[in-house]
Tab-separated table of C-alpha atoms in Angstrom:
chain	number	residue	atom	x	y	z
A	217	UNK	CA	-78.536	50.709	-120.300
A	218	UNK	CA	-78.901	52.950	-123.494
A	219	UNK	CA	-76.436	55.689	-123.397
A	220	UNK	CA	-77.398	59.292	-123.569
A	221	UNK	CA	-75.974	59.809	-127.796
A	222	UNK	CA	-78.367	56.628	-128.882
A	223	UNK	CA	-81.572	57.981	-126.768
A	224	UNK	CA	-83.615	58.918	-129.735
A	225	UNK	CA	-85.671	61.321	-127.750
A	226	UNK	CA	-82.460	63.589	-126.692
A	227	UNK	CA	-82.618	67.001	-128.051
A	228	UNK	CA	-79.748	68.311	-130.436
A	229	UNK	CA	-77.463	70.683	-129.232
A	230	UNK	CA	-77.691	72.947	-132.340
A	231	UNK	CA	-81.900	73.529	-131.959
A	232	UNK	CA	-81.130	76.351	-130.098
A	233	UNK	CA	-78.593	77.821	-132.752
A	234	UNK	CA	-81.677	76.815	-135.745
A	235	UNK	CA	-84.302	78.262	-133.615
A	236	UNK	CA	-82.291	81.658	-133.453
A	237	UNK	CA	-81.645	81.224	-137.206
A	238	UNK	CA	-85.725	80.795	-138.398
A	239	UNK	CA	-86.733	83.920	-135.972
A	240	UNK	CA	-84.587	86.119	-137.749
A	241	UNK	CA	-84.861	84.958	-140.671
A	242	UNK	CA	-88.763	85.889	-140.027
A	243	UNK	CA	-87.842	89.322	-138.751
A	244	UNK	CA	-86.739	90.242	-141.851
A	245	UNK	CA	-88.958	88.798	-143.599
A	246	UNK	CA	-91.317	90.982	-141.325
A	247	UNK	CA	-89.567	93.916	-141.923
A	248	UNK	CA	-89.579	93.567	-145.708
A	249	UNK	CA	-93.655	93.300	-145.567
A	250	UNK	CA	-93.627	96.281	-143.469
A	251	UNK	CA	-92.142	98.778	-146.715
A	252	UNK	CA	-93.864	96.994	-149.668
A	253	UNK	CA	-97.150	98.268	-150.507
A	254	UNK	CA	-100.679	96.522	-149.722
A	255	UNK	CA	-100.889	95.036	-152.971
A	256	UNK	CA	-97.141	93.235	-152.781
A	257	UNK	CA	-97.653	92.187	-149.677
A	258	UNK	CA	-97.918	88.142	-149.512
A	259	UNK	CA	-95.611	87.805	-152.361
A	260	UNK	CA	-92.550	86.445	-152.974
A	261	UNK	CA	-89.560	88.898	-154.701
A	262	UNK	CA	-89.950	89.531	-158.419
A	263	UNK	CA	-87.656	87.612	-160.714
A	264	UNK	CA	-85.952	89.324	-163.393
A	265	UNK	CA	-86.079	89.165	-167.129
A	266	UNK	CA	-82.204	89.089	-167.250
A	267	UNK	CA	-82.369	86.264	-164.033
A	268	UNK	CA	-85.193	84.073	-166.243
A	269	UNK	CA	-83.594	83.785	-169.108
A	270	UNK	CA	-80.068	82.995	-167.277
A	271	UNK	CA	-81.796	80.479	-165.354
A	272	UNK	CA	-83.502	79.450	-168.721
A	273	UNK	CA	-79.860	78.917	-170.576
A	274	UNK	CA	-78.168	76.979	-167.828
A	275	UNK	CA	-81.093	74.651	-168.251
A	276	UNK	CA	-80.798	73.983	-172.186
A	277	UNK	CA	-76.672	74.023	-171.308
A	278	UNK	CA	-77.450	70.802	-168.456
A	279	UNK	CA	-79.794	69.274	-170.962
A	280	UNK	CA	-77.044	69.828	-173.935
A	281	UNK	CA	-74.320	68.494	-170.982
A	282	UNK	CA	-76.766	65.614	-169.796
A	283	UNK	CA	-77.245	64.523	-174.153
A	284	UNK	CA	-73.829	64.473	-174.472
A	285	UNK	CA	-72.964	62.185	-171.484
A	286	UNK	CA	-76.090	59.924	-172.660
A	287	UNK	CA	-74.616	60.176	-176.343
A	288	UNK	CA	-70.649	59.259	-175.332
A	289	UNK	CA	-71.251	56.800	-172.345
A	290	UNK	CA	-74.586	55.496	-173.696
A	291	UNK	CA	-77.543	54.642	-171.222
A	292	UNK	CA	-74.782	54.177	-167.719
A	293	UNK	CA	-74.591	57.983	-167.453
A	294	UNK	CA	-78.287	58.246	-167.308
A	295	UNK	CA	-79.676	57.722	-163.400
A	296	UNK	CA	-83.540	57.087	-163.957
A	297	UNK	CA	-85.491	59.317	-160.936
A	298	UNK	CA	-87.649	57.090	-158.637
A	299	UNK	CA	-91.018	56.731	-158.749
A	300	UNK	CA	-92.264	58.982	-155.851
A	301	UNK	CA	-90.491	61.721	-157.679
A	302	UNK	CA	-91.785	64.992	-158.290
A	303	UNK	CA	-90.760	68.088	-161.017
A	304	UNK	CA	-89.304	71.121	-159.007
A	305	UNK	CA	-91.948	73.769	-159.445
A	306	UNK	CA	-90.473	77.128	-159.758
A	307	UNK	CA	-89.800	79.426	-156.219
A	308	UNK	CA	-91.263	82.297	-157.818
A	309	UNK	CA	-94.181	84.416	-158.802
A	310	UNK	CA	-94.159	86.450	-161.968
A	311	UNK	CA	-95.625	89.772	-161.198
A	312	UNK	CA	-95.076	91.336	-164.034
A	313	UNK	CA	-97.224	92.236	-166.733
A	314	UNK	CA	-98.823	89.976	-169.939
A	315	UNK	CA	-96.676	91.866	-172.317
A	316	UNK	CA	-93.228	91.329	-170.146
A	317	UNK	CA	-94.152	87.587	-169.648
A	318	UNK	CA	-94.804	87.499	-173.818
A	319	UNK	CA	-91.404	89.252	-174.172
A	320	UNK	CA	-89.614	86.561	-171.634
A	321	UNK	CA	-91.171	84.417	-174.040
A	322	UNK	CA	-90.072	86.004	-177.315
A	323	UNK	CA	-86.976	86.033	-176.004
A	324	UNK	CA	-86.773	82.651	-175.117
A	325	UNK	CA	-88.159	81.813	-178.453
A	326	UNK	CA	-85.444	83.988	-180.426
A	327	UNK	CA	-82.364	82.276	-178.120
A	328	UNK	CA	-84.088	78.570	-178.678
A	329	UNK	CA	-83.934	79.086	-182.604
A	330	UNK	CA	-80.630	80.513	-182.258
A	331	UNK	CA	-79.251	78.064	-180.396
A	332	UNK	CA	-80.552	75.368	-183.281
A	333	UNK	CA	-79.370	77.529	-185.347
A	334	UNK	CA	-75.646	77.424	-184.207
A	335	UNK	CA	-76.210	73.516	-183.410
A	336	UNK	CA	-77.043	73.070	-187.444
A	337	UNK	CA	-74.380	75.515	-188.392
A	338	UNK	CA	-71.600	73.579	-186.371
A	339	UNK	CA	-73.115	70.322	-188.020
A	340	UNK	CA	-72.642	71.593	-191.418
A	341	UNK	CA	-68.887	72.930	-190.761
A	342	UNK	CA	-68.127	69.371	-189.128
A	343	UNK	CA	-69.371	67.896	-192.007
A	344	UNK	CA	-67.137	70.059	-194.746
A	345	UNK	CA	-63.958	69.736	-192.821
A	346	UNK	CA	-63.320	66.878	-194.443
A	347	UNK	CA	-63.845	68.175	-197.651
A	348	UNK	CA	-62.257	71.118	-197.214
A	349	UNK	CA	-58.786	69.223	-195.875
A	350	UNK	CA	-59.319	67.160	-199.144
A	351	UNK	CA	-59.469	70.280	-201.160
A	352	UNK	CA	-56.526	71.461	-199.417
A	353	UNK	CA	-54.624	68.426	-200.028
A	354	UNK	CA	-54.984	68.883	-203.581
A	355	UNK	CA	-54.663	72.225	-203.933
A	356	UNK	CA	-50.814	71.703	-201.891
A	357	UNK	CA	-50.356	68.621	-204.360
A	358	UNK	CA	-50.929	70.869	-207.510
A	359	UNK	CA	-49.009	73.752	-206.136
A	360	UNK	CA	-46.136	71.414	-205.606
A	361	UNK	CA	-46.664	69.839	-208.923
A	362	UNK	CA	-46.667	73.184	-210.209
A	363	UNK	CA	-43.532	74.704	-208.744
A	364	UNK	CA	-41.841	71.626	-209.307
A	365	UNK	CA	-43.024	72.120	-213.069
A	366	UNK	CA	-41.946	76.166	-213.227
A	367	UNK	CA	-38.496	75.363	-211.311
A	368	UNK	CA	-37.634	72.466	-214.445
A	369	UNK	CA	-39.149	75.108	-216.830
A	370	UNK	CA	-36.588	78.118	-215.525
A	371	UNK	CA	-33.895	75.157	-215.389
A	372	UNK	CA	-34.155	74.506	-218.715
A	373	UNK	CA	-34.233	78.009	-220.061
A	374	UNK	CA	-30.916	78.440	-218.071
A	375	UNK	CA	-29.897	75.353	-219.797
A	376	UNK	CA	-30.500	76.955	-223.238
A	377	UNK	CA	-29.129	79.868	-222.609
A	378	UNK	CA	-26.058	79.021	-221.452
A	379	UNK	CA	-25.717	76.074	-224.580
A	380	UNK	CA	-26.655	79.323	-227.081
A	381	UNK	CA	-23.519	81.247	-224.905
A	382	UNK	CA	-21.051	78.384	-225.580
A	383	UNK	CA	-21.806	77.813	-229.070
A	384	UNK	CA	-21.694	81.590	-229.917
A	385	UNK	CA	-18.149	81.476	-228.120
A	386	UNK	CA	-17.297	78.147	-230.056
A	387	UNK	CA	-17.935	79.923	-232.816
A	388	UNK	CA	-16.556	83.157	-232.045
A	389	UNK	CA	-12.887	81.073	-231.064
A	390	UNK	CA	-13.304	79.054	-234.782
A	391	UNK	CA	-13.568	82.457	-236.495
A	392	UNK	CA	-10.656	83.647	-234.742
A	393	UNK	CA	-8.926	80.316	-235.241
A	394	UNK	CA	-9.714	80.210	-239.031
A	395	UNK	CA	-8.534	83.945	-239.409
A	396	UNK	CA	-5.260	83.135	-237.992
A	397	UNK	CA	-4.779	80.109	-240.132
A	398	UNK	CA	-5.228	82.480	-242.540
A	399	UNK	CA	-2.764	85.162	-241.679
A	400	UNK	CA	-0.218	82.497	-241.079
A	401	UNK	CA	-1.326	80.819	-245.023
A	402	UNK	CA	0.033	84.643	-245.855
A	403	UNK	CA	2.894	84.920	-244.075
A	404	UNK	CA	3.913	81.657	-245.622
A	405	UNK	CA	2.958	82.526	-249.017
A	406	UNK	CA	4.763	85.889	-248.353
A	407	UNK	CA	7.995	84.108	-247.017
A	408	UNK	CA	8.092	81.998	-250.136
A	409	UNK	CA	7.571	84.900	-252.656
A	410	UNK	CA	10.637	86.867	-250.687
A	411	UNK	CA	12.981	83.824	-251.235
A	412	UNK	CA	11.681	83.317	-254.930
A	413	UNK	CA	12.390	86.637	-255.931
A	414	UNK	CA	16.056	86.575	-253.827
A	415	UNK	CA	16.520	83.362	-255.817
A	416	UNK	CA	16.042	85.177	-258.738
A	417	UNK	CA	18.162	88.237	-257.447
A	418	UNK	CA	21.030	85.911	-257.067
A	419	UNK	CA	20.693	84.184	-260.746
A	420	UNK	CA	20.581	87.701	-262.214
A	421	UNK	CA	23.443	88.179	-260.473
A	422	UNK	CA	25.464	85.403	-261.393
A	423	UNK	CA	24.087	85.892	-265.385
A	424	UNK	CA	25.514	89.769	-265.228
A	425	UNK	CA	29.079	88.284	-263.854
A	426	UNK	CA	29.784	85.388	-266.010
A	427	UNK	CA	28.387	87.709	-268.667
A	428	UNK	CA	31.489	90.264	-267.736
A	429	UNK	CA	33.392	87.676	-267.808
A	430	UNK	CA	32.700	86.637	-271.843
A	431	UNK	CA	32.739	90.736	-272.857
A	432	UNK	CA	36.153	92.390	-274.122
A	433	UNK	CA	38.211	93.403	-271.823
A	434	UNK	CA	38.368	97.185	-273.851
A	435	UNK	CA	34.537	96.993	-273.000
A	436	UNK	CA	35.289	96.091	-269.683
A	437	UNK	CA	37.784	98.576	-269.287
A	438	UNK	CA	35.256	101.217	-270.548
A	439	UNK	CA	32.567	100.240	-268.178
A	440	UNK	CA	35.123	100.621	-265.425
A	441	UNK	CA	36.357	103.709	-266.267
A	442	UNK	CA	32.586	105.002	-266.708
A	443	UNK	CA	32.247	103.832	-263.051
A	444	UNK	CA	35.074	105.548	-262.023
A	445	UNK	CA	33.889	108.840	-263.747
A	446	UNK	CA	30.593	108.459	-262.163
């Protein structure tokens, strides 16, 4: 005997719950009609410009989303639709008027060109990034190069300078050497003139004594008597 949950002709126990759900549903639906006017009566709510063109981008963004998967994960992220498949027609009518639709369209026109735009400008950077990381690779290589070259150049002015300091000091301490070399050569030379002339001092000395000595003694007596006198 088939139980009562596998009886296919058993009602569900939630009917009553959708039942309650669609008859509201149309009393509001009913009550909308009821305060448009006779002319938007039938018709579906208005879709906005702003609520297009949202809807518009989140397409292009699933289609940009859906490339990418195809493009990194090749044809296994792609799910072909079955045949009985059908395109989802929009859930809407456009009531506005031939100029808003050709603005919708403008607009759409103006964000599609943009958004190549951007793709082609994104291309282009990718493809200099390379060449601009090459460009800075050099141009860090040549600054180091070049403050490697400055820092040896400042070295080697300091080297200079300080070579041109010690010689002029080298030189200044040879003057000063040389001059007092000299002042000693004087003092020498001095010395030696002081005991030539007390050498002499002492000869004419001893002449003028032994030269007493061979005078007369009456002479001698009359010099010493003068130096008494005196």
């Amino acid at each position: 005997m088939t139980s009562s949950s596998s009886n296919p002709f058993r009602m569900p126990r939630n009917l009553t719950k959708f039942r309650i759900q669609e008859e509201e549903e149309k009393r509001q639906e009913r009550r909308r009609q009821r305060t448009l006017k006779v002319h938007e009566k039938g018709l579906k709510p208005r879709e906005s410009r702003r609520a297009i063109v949202s809807r518009y981008l989140q397409e292009i963004e699933q289609e940009e989303q859906k490339e990418e998967e195809e493009r990194i994960w090749g044809g296994e992220a792609y799910i072909a639709p079955p045949k009985t498949h059908k395109p989802l027609e929009w859930d809407y009518y456009h009531m506005g008027t031939v100029r808003d639709f050709i603005e919708t369209e403008q607009e759409i026109s103006r964000l599609k060109y943009s958004i190549a735009v951007g793709r082609e400008t994104i291309e282009g950077l990718k493809e200099q990034i390379p060449l601009h990381e090459e460009e800075m690779a050099k141009a860090e290589h040549r600054f180091s190069e070049e403050a490697f070259a400055k820092y040896v150049k400042e070295e080697e002015k300091k080297t200079m300078l300080a070579l041109k300091m010690a010689e002029e000091e080298s030189k200044a301490i040879l003057e000063t050497r040389e001059k007092i070399q000299r002042t000693n050569n004087e003092i020498v030379k001095v010395k030696k003139e002081i005991v030539r002339y007390q050498e002499m001092l002492n000869y004419d000395q001893k002449c003028r004594e032994f030269l007493w000595k061979l005078s007369h003694p009456s002479v001698a007596e009359a010099a010493g008597s003068q130096e008494a006198d005196s």
